[in-house]
Short mmCIF file of C-alpha atoms in Angstrom, two decimals:
data_model
loop_
_atom_site.label_atom_id
_atom_site.label_comp_id
_atom_site.label_asym_id
_atom_site.label_seq_id
_atom_site.Cartn_x
_atom_site.Cartn_y
_atom_site.Cartn_z
CA MET A 18 43.99 39.84 68.96
CA SER A 19 42.95 43.37 68.06
CA SER A 20 39.49 43.90 66.65
CA PRO A 21 40.70 45.12 63.19
CA ARG A 22 43.04 42.14 62.82
CA ASN A 23 40.27 39.78 63.86
CA TRP A 24 37.94 41.43 61.33
CA ARG A 25 40.44 41.22 58.45
CA GLY A 26 40.72 37.46 58.82
CA MET A 27 36.98 36.72 58.87
CA PRO A 28 36.58 35.64 55.22
CA GLN A 29 39.22 32.95 55.72
CA ARG A 30 38.52 31.95 59.30
CA TYR A 31 34.70 32.05 59.07
CA ARG A 32 34.04 30.93 55.51
CA LEU A 33 37.30 29.23 54.45
CA GLU A 34 37.64 31.60 51.49
CA ALA A 35 40.68 30.98 49.31
CA ALA A 36 42.10 32.19 45.99
CA LYS A 37 42.85 30.11 42.90
CA CYS A 38 45.63 31.32 40.63
CA LYS A 39 44.23 31.89 37.14
CA LYS A 40 47.60 31.10 35.58
CA CYS A 41 48.69 27.86 37.26
CA GLY A 42 45.59 26.82 39.23
CA LYS A 43 47.28 26.74 42.64
CA VAL A 44 44.86 27.26 45.51
CA LEU A 45 46.14 29.70 48.12
CA PHE A 46 44.82 29.75 51.66
CA PRO A 47 44.83 32.39 52.92
CA PRO A 48 44.75 34.32 49.65
CA ARG A 49 47.88 36.18 48.57
CA LEU A 50 48.60 39.01 46.15
CA VAL A 51 51.24 37.03 44.22
CA CYS A 52 51.17 33.30 43.50
CA PRO A 53 54.30 31.71 45.04
CA GLU A 54 54.25 29.03 42.31
CA CYS A 55 54.13 31.07 39.08
CA HIS A 56 54.12 34.69 40.31
CA GLY A 57 50.68 35.20 38.78
CA ARG A 58 48.67 38.12 40.11
CA GLU A 59 45.18 37.19 38.99
CA PHE A 60 43.01 34.94 41.11
CA GLU A 61 39.47 33.66 41.23
CA PRO A 62 37.71 33.23 44.58
CA THR A 63 37.17 29.70 45.86
CA HIS A 64 36.76 27.84 49.15
CA ILE A 65 38.85 25.14 50.70
CA GLY A 66 37.08 21.95 51.70
CA ASN A 67 35.81 21.54 55.25
CA THR A 68 37.06 17.98 55.60
CA GLY A 69 40.53 16.52 55.51
CA LYS A 70 43.10 14.28 57.13
CA VAL A 71 45.67 14.91 59.84
CA GLU A 72 49.13 14.99 58.25
CA THR A 73 51.01 15.54 61.48
CA PHE A 74 50.30 16.89 64.94
CA THR A 75 51.74 17.88 68.28
CA VAL A 76 50.19 18.10 71.73
CA ILE A 77 50.63 21.36 73.62
CA ARG A 78 50.92 20.72 77.34
CA VAL A 79 52.49 24.03 78.42
CA ALA A 80 50.18 26.49 76.73
CA PRO A 81 50.73 30.20 76.08
CA SER A 82 48.56 32.74 77.91
CA GLY A 83 45.00 32.70 76.67
CA PHE A 84 45.14 28.95 76.00
CA THR A 85 46.10 27.56 79.42
CA ASP A 86 42.53 26.48 80.21
CA GLN A 87 42.51 24.22 77.16
CA ALA A 88 45.79 22.35 77.84
CA PRO A 89 46.58 19.70 76.88
CA TYR A 90 45.37 20.37 73.35
CA ALA A 91 46.44 19.27 69.91
CA VAL A 92 47.63 21.36 66.99
CA ALA A 93 47.73 19.66 63.62
CA ILE A 94 48.55 20.20 59.99
CA VAL A 95 45.45 19.09 58.11
CA ASN A 96 45.40 18.30 54.40
CA VAL A 97 42.08 19.60 53.07
CA GLY A 98 42.72 18.70 49.43
CA ASP A 99 43.64 20.81 46.36
CA GLY A 100 47.20 20.90 47.68
CA VAL A 101 46.15 22.95 50.70
CA ARG A 102 47.40 22.19 54.20
CA ILE A 103 46.20 24.23 57.14
CA LEU A 104 47.47 24.57 60.69
CA CYS A 105 44.77 24.47 63.36
CA GLN A 106 43.78 23.16 66.75
CA VAL A 107 42.08 19.80 67.00
CA ALA A 108 39.11 19.83 69.38
CA ASP A 109 36.90 17.11 70.87
CA VAL A 110 39.73 14.60 70.93
CA GLU A 111 41.93 13.05 73.59
CA PRO A 112 45.68 13.32 72.87
CA GLU A 113 46.01 9.52 72.86
CA GLU A 114 43.27 9.23 70.20
CA LEU A 115 45.15 11.38 67.67
CA ALA A 116 46.74 9.67 64.74
CA ILE A 117 48.32 10.62 61.44
CA GLY A 118 45.74 10.05 58.74
CA MET A 119 42.80 10.64 61.11
CA PRO A 120 39.81 12.01 59.14
CA VAL A 121 38.60 15.35 60.46
CA LYS A 122 36.10 18.07 59.63
CA LEU A 123 36.38 21.78 60.32
CA GLU A 124 33.95 23.22 62.87
CA PHE A 125 33.27 26.79 63.90
CA ARG A 126 34.78 27.41 67.35
CA LYS A 127 36.09 30.12 69.62
CA VAL A 128 39.81 30.41 68.94
CA GLN A 129 40.83 33.04 71.43
CA SER A 130 39.52 35.93 73.42
CA ASP A 131 41.09 39.30 74.22
CA GLY A 132 40.70 38.88 77.97
CA GLU A 133 37.35 38.99 79.75
CA SER A 134 36.19 42.22 78.12
CA GLY A 135 37.83 42.14 74.68
CA VAL A 136 36.68 40.84 71.34
CA ILE A 137 36.17 37.10 70.88
CA SER A 138 37.95 35.62 67.87
CA TYR A 139 36.14 32.80 66.10
CA GLY A 140 37.41 30.48 63.46
CA TYR A 141 37.86 26.86 62.47
CA LYS A 142 39.13 23.91 64.44
CA ALA A 143 39.39 20.34 63.29
CA VAL A 144 37.27 17.72 65.03
CA PRO A 145 37.55 13.99 64.42
CA VAL A 146 35.08 12.23 62.15
CA PHE A 147 34.28 8.73 63.37
CA MET B 21 8.66 46.16 48.38
CA GLY B 22 7.19 42.71 48.75
CA ARG B 23 7.50 39.82 46.32
CA GLY B 24 3.79 39.40 45.69
CA GLN B 25 1.20 36.87 46.83
CA ILE B 26 2.68 34.07 48.95
CA ASP B 27 0.89 30.75 48.80
CA ARG B 28 2.30 28.80 51.71
CA VAL B 29 5.47 29.20 53.79
CA GLY B 30 7.34 26.64 55.77
CA ILE B 31 10.62 25.09 56.78
CA VAL B 32 12.95 24.41 53.84
CA GLY B 33 15.95 23.36 55.91
CA TYR B 34 16.73 22.52 59.52
CA GLY B 35 19.74 21.62 61.61
CA ALA B 36 20.65 20.88 65.21
CA TYR B 37 23.93 20.95 67.06
CA ILE B 38 24.60 19.26 70.39
CA PRO B 39 28.06 19.46 71.96
CA ARG B 40 29.92 16.30 72.89
CA ASN B 41 30.40 16.80 76.64
CA ARG B 42 27.94 15.49 79.24
CA ILE B 43 27.62 15.47 83.00
CA LYS B 44 25.42 13.07 84.92
CA VAL B 45 22.94 14.09 87.61
CA GLU B 46 24.84 11.87 90.10
CA GLU B 47 28.07 13.81 89.52
CA ILE B 48 26.42 17.16 90.34
CA ALA B 49 24.43 15.76 93.28
CA LYS B 50 27.57 14.22 94.77
CA VAL B 51 29.21 17.63 95.09
CA TRP B 52 26.25 19.31 96.75
CA GLY B 53 25.19 16.46 99.02
CA ALA B 54 21.89 16.15 97.17
CA ASP B 55 19.91 12.99 96.60
CA ALA B 56 20.49 12.04 92.97
CA PRO B 57 17.70 9.44 92.72
CA SER B 58 15.10 11.97 93.86
CA TYR B 59 16.31 14.53 91.28
CA LYS B 60 16.33 11.87 88.57
CA LYS B 61 12.84 10.74 89.47
CA GLY B 62 11.38 14.14 90.33
CA LEU B 63 12.72 16.00 87.29
CA MET B 64 13.04 12.96 85.00
CA LEU B 65 16.62 13.91 84.17
CA GLN B 66 19.63 11.62 83.80
CA GLU B 67 22.34 13.81 82.30
CA LYS B 68 22.84 17.04 80.38
CA SER B 69 25.04 18.41 77.60
CA VAL B 70 27.90 20.77 78.44
CA PRO B 71 29.63 23.13 75.99
CA GLY B 72 33.38 22.83 75.56
CA PRO B 73 35.56 25.80 76.51
CA ASP B 74 35.66 26.81 72.84
CA GLN B 75 31.91 26.60 72.28
CA ASP B 76 29.23 29.19 72.90
CA THR B 77 25.84 30.25 71.53
CA ILE B 78 27.45 31.63 68.37
CA THR B 79 29.55 28.57 67.50
CA MET B 80 26.60 26.20 67.98
CA ALA B 81 24.27 28.53 66.07
CA VAL B 82 26.70 28.59 63.13
CA GLU B 83 26.95 24.79 62.99
CA ALA B 84 23.16 24.38 63.21
CA ALA B 85 22.67 27.05 60.53
CA ARG B 86 25.16 25.36 58.20
CA TYR B 87 23.26 22.09 58.56
CA ALA B 88 19.98 23.89 57.81
CA LEU B 89 21.41 25.45 54.65
CA LYS B 90 22.88 22.12 53.59
CA ARG B 91 19.53 20.36 53.93
CA ALA B 92 17.82 23.20 52.06
CA GLY B 93 20.44 23.36 49.32
CA VAL B 94 20.37 27.14 49.63
CA GLY B 95 23.43 29.40 49.62
CA GLY B 96 23.99 31.89 52.42
CA GLN B 97 23.76 34.87 50.06
CA LYS B 98 20.05 34.19 49.56
CA VAL B 99 19.26 34.43 53.27
CA GLY B 100 17.51 37.76 53.86
CA ALA B 101 17.24 37.61 57.64
CA VAL B 102 19.20 35.97 60.45
CA TYR B 103 17.67 35.92 63.92
CA VAL B 104 19.39 34.29 66.88
CA GLY B 105 17.36 33.75 70.03
CA SER B 106 19.29 33.09 73.22
CA GLU B 107 19.65 34.09 76.84
CA SER B 108 23.39 33.44 76.69
CA HIS B 109 24.55 35.70 73.88
CA PRO B 110 28.34 35.95 74.32
CA TYR B 111 28.25 39.74 74.21
CA ALA B 112 26.02 42.08 76.19
CA VAL B 113 26.47 44.62 73.39
CA LYS B 114 27.22 43.23 69.90
CA PRO B 115 24.93 40.88 68.07
CA SER B 116 25.45 37.14 67.84
CA GLY B 117 23.56 37.17 64.56
CA THR B 118 26.17 39.21 62.69
CA THR B 119 28.80 36.54 63.35
CA VAL B 120 26.39 33.80 62.28
CA ALA B 121 25.42 35.75 59.14
CA GLU B 122 29.08 36.38 58.30
CA ALA B 123 29.98 32.73 58.81
CA ILE B 124 27.24 31.45 56.50
CA GLY B 125 27.90 34.15 53.90
CA ALA B 126 24.61 36.01 54.32
CA VAL B 127 26.24 39.44 54.62
CA PRO B 128 25.84 42.26 53.71
CA ASP B 129 22.29 42.36 52.28
CA CYS B 130 20.57 40.84 55.27
CA HIS B 131 18.42 41.86 58.22
CA CYS B 132 19.77 40.70 61.54
CA ALA B 133 18.69 40.83 65.17
CA ASP B 134 19.22 38.97 68.41
CA PHE B 135 16.16 37.92 70.35
CA GLU B 136 15.78 37.44 74.06
CA PHE B 137 12.77 36.05 75.93
CA ALA B 138 14.22 33.46 78.28
CA CYS B 139 13.60 30.03 76.74
CA LYS B 140 11.34 31.13 73.89
CA ALA B 141 13.83 33.43 72.18
CA GLY B 142 14.45 30.74 69.56
CA SER B 143 10.81 30.33 68.59
CA GLU B 144 10.52 34.13 68.41
CA GLY B 145 13.28 34.19 65.81
CA MET B 146 11.46 31.45 63.90
CA PHE B 147 8.18 33.35 64.15
CA VAL B 148 9.61 36.60 62.78
CA ALA B 149 11.79 35.02 60.07
CA MET B 150 8.81 33.05 58.79
CA GLY B 151 6.60 36.14 58.96
CA LEU B 152 9.00 38.11 56.75
CA VAL B 153 9.00 35.31 54.19
CA LYS B 154 5.22 35.17 54.31
CA SER B 155 4.95 38.92 53.79
CA GLY B 156 7.11 38.60 50.69
CA GLU B 157 9.85 40.87 52.04
CA ILE B 158 12.56 38.22 51.88
CA GLU B 159 13.14 34.99 49.97
CA TYR B 160 14.63 32.99 52.85
CA GLY B 161 14.84 33.70 56.59
CA LEU B 162 16.80 31.92 59.27
CA GLY B 163 15.48 31.50 62.82
CA ILE B 164 17.87 30.03 65.39
CA GLY B 165 17.49 29.03 69.03
CA ALA B 166 20.78 28.46 70.87
CA ASP B 167 21.94 28.55 74.46
CA THR B 168 24.77 27.65 76.79
CA SER B 169 22.72 28.31 79.87
CA GLN B 170 24.06 28.58 83.39
CA GLY B 171 22.52 27.30 86.59
CA ALA B 172 23.94 28.55 89.87
CA PRO B 173 26.12 25.96 91.64
CA GLY B 174 23.92 23.77 93.82
CA ASP B 175 20.69 25.26 92.49
CA ALA B 176 18.04 22.98 91.00
CA LEU B 177 18.73 24.62 87.63
CA GLU B 178 22.27 23.29 87.63
CA TYR B 179 20.93 19.79 87.01
CA SER B 180 19.18 20.87 83.82
CA ALA B 181 20.84 23.97 82.25
CA SER B 182 22.58 22.60 79.16
CA ALA B 183 23.76 23.54 75.67
CA GLY B 184 22.53 23.09 72.12
CA ALA B 185 21.19 24.86 69.06
CA ALA B 186 18.60 24.43 66.34
CA ALA B 187 18.25 26.42 63.12
CA PHE B 188 15.37 26.60 60.67
CA LEU B 189 15.46 28.12 57.21
CA PHE B 190 12.08 29.35 56.03
CA GLY B 191 11.01 29.79 52.44
CA ASP B 192 7.95 29.90 50.20
CA LYS B 193 8.96 27.77 47.20
CA GLN B 194 6.50 24.89 47.40
CA GLU B 195 8.92 22.37 45.94
CA GLN B 196 11.48 23.18 48.67
CA ILE B 197 9.21 23.11 51.72
CA ILE B 198 9.67 20.11 54.03
CA ALA B 199 7.16 21.24 56.67
CA GLU B 200 4.37 23.67 55.82
CA CYS B 201 3.28 26.07 58.54
CA HIS B 202 -0.52 26.05 58.69
CA PHE B 203 -1.24 27.89 61.96
CA THR B 204 0.58 29.89 64.61
CA HIS B 205 -0.44 31.38 67.91
CA SER B 206 1.33 33.37 70.61
CA TYR B 207 0.19 33.62 74.21
CA MET B 208 1.89 35.78 76.83
CA THR B 209 1.47 37.68 80.08
CA ASP B 210 3.79 39.49 82.49
CA THR B 211 4.68 36.62 84.83
CA PRO B 212 8.06 36.96 86.57
CA ASP B 213 8.86 33.30 87.25
CA PHE B 214 12.53 33.36 86.20
CA TRP B 215 14.90 36.23 85.50
CA ARG B 216 18.47 37.43 85.40
CA ARG B 217 19.25 41.05 86.20
CA GLU B 218 21.89 43.11 84.40
CA TYR B 219 25.49 42.12 85.39
CA GLN B 220 24.30 38.99 87.21
CA PHE B 221 26.05 35.76 86.22
CA TYR B 222 23.31 33.34 87.25
CA PRO B 223 19.54 33.57 86.81
CA ARG B 224 17.08 33.37 89.69
CA HIS B 225 13.71 31.68 89.74
CA ALA B 226 10.60 31.58 91.86
CA SER B 227 10.77 27.83 92.58
CA ARG B 228 7.33 26.21 92.31
CA PHE B 229 5.87 29.43 90.89
CA THR B 230 7.67 28.48 87.66
CA GLY B 231 5.20 25.60 87.31
CA GLU B 232 1.44 26.02 87.33
CA PRO B 233 1.04 29.81 86.87
CA ALA B 234 3.96 30.06 84.48
CA TYR B 235 4.98 27.01 82.38
CA PHE B 236 1.67 25.18 82.50
CA LYS B 237 -0.63 28.17 82.14
CA HIS B 238 1.17 29.50 79.08
CA SER B 239 1.96 26.17 77.43
CA LEU B 240 -1.64 25.04 77.89
CA GLY B 241 -3.10 28.41 76.92
CA CYS B 242 -1.10 28.52 73.70
CA SER B 243 -1.76 24.85 72.83
CA GLN B 244 -5.49 25.13 73.39
CA ALA B 245 -5.83 28.37 71.43
CA LEU B 246 -3.71 26.97 68.61
CA MET B 247 -5.73 23.76 68.32
CA LYS B 248 -8.96 25.77 68.41
CA LYS B 249 -7.66 28.04 65.65
CA ALA B 250 -6.66 24.98 63.60
CA GLY B 251 -9.86 23.08 64.35
CA MET B 252 -7.72 20.15 65.44
CA LYS B 253 -7.56 17.83 68.44
CA PRO B 254 -4.61 16.00 70.02
CA LYS B 255 -5.41 12.82 68.10
CA ASP B 256 -4.87 14.68 64.81
CA PHE B 257 -1.14 15.09 65.46
CA ALA B 258 1.53 12.46 64.93
CA HIS B 259 3.99 14.35 67.13
CA VAL B 260 3.95 17.17 69.65
CA VAL B 261 6.84 19.01 71.25
CA PHE B 262 6.76 21.38 74.20
CA HIS B 263 9.43 23.39 75.96
CA GLN B 264 11.61 21.10 78.08
CA PRO B 265 12.89 22.71 81.29
CA ASN B 266 13.20 19.18 82.70
CA GLY B 267 11.83 15.79 81.73
CA LYS B 268 8.67 16.01 83.80
CA PHE B 269 6.99 19.23 82.66
CA PRO B 270 6.75 18.53 78.91
CA MET B 271 5.52 14.99 79.48
CA ASN B 272 2.87 16.18 81.94
CA VAL B 273 1.67 19.13 79.87
CA GLY B 274 1.16 16.78 76.95
CA LEU B 275 -0.56 14.00 78.85
CA MET B 276 -2.93 16.39 80.62
CA GLN B 277 -4.21 17.62 77.23
CA GLY B 278 -4.88 14.14 75.93
CA PHE B 279 -1.69 13.55 73.95
CA THR B 280 -0.25 10.07 74.32
CA ARG B 281 3.27 9.26 75.41
CA GLU B 282 3.97 8.01 71.86
CA GLN B 283 3.10 11.43 70.43
CA ILE B 284 5.45 13.14 72.90
CA VAL B 285 8.56 10.94 73.09
CA THR B 286 10.10 11.62 69.65
CA GLY B 287 10.81 15.26 70.47
CA TRP B 288 11.25 14.67 74.20
CA LEU B 289 15.02 14.99 74.54
CA SER B 290 15.45 16.59 77.97
CA PRO B 291 15.99 13.39 80.01
CA THR B 292 19.44 13.00 78.42
CA LEU B 293 19.97 16.48 76.90
CA GLY B 294 18.85 18.75 79.73
CA ASN B 295 17.27 22.12 79.15
CA THR B 296 18.80 23.86 76.17
CA TYR B 297 16.64 26.92 76.91
CA SER B 298 16.07 28.77 73.60
CA GLY B 299 17.08 25.59 71.79
CA ALA B 300 14.75 23.24 73.70
CA SER B 301 11.52 22.91 71.72
CA PRO B 302 13.29 23.81 68.43
CA ILE B 303 15.81 20.95 68.89
CA GLY B 304 12.88 18.70 69.78
CA LEU B 305 11.29 19.69 66.47
CA THR B 306 14.47 18.75 64.59
CA ALA B 307 14.39 15.29 66.20
CA ILE B 308 10.79 14.92 65.02
CA LEU B 309 11.60 16.05 61.47
CA ASP B 310 14.39 13.45 61.43
CA VAL B 311 11.78 10.67 61.51
CA ALA B 312 8.44 12.24 60.52
CA LYS B 313 6.54 10.87 57.54
CA PRO B 314 5.05 12.95 54.74
CA GLY B 315 1.51 14.03 55.56
CA GLU B 316 2.01 13.93 59.34
CA TRP B 317 0.96 16.88 61.50
CA ILE B 318 3.25 18.27 64.21
CA MET B 319 2.46 20.76 66.96
CA MET B 320 5.27 22.73 68.59
CA VAL B 321 4.71 24.97 71.61
CA SER B 322 7.64 26.80 73.17
CA TYR B 323 7.72 28.46 76.55
CA GLY B 324 9.81 31.33 77.84
CA SER B 325 9.76 32.65 81.36
CA GLY B 326 8.53 36.13 81.81
CA ALA B 327 6.30 34.60 80.30
CA GLY B 328 4.89 33.33 77.03
CA SER B 329 4.55 30.59 74.45
CA ASP B 330 4.75 30.48 70.66
CA GLY B 331 2.83 27.72 68.92
CA PHE B 332 3.14 26.30 65.40
CA VAL B 333 1.20 23.65 63.48
CA TRP B 334 3.34 22.00 60.80
CA LYS B 335 2.45 19.54 58.06
CA VAL B 336 5.31 17.41 56.75
CA THR B 337 5.76 17.14 52.98
CA GLU B 338 7.25 14.49 50.68
CA ARG B 339 10.48 16.49 50.42
CA ILE B 340 11.49 15.52 53.97
CA ASN B 341 12.69 12.15 52.72
CA ALA B 342 15.13 13.79 50.32
CA VAL B 343 16.79 16.15 52.80
CA ARG B 344 16.84 14.60 56.27
CA ASP B 345 20.07 12.66 55.76
CA LEU B 346 22.01 15.56 54.27
CA ALA B 347 23.14 16.56 57.79
CA PRO B 348 23.59 14.76 61.12
CA ARG B 349 20.37 13.65 62.79
CA THR B 350 19.60 15.03 66.23
CA ARG B 351 19.22 11.71 68.09
CA ALA B 352 22.48 10.54 66.55
CA GLN B 353 24.22 13.54 68.12
CA LEU B 354 22.44 13.08 71.43
CA ASP B 355 23.17 9.36 71.72
CA SER B 356 26.60 9.55 70.07
CA ASN B 357 29.26 7.13 71.19
CA ARG B 358 31.59 10.16 71.21
CA LYS B 359 29.90 11.51 74.34
CA LYS B 360 32.46 12.50 76.95
CA TYR B 361 31.39 12.44 80.60
CA LEU B 362 32.96 15.17 82.70
CA ASP B 363 33.71 15.19 86.40
CA TYR B 364 32.38 18.18 88.30
CA GLY B 365 35.78 19.89 88.46
CA THR B 366 36.23 19.84 84.69
CA TYR B 367 32.61 20.91 84.21
CA ALA B 368 33.13 23.84 86.60
CA LYS B 369 36.26 24.86 84.69
CA PHE B 370 34.54 24.62 81.29
CA ARG B 371 31.58 26.68 82.53
CA GLY B 372 33.72 29.41 84.11
CA LYS B 373 32.44 28.67 87.61
CA ILE B 374 35.91 28.85 89.17
CA LYS B 375 37.21 32.24 90.23
CA LYS B 376 40.72 32.63 88.90
CA LEU B 377 43.52 35.13 89.33
CA ALA B 378 42.97 38.11 87.04
CA HIS B 379 45.81 38.81 84.59
#
């Protein structure tokens, strides 16, 4: 990931910043310019929750470049409340432990790195809560 | 311009982060044909923490900092300084602290710096953050010690070099302080007992020279000067925590000064945590704060090769009881039933010890 692209996503990936539509109340993560629900264009800043439940998941066993060292790893859709579902990796879990409905929290992790000398991209990953 | 006369400063929030992975001394010794029982007995080490492939000094520092803010009930925007001490900053050029500050929402009106002084970089950050609060320059300051240290394969350090982080938020509002700082002392000389040159992957050390003229001289020198300054003796403290390069050194440096084993064990984590370098004595302090009672006195003395020690005398306040369970306790993380034991091959892969084809 290029450094500018990495930088643009920091408010969402580092601090889970979202936008709440002033017209219909829908929470958008990441924020958008136009609300897909009511086409409203005014938002107030908010944050999504840092806990949630796994809605569905898959296990990646043949990983793309940059992720091969982590295989097998899980990618899940996590419901964090307020109607928001996010797609993220699940860390600190064995594939056979994963289950729909598993409670998770979002932790700050390395997501990818632009080779050995490029910028490191940080963000959130889900980890199980036991 | 300062904020006027400061009465007393101290810790208003603290947090620790220990990764889930572990490797046992036996697993490392098996690979190198070493005698595990003698390492376990000689260094008083059983196992150590290992960072996952997606964890580094920054990720652990962020988690520890978030726990500290949560316990303090303070928002990131009020943090006027973020200092991260480590010898394993992910970048040679680019601060770790900016990422931590961004993640906790302390940007942009914030002073930030990375510290480096082998294993006492964390206590340096604490020292400076607290000093800025005391001077009245900032309202809250964050001092963090975090490391994902490397020991060369087969070297004695490989049995101890581990991963973890501790963060402390300092403030001067009396009703928020959980541990008042009453005295500090720093003690240092130019003693090259352990080092890592530019572009080198692994550190080197001077074997037994790291002991008496380095660790013991500075830890003892700082402790003695600090207790003299405070007019206190070992029996006055409920708990004491020293730097923990292995299990043996911190226990011995305490016992030889007249501290009892009971005063040492609460913050003595290295037998099952390993040496978290800049995080070592700070994480030990978090384990003490997890159980300390109001009115108890705590002495913390760090040590960093090169060499020097920072010492602090803390007095625990009533507020500790209200905040300690707002974030995960340190021993709970250390003794978690979610620990995952790695074989040496997986450990070597996670720690980047295997030379791979360049793409």
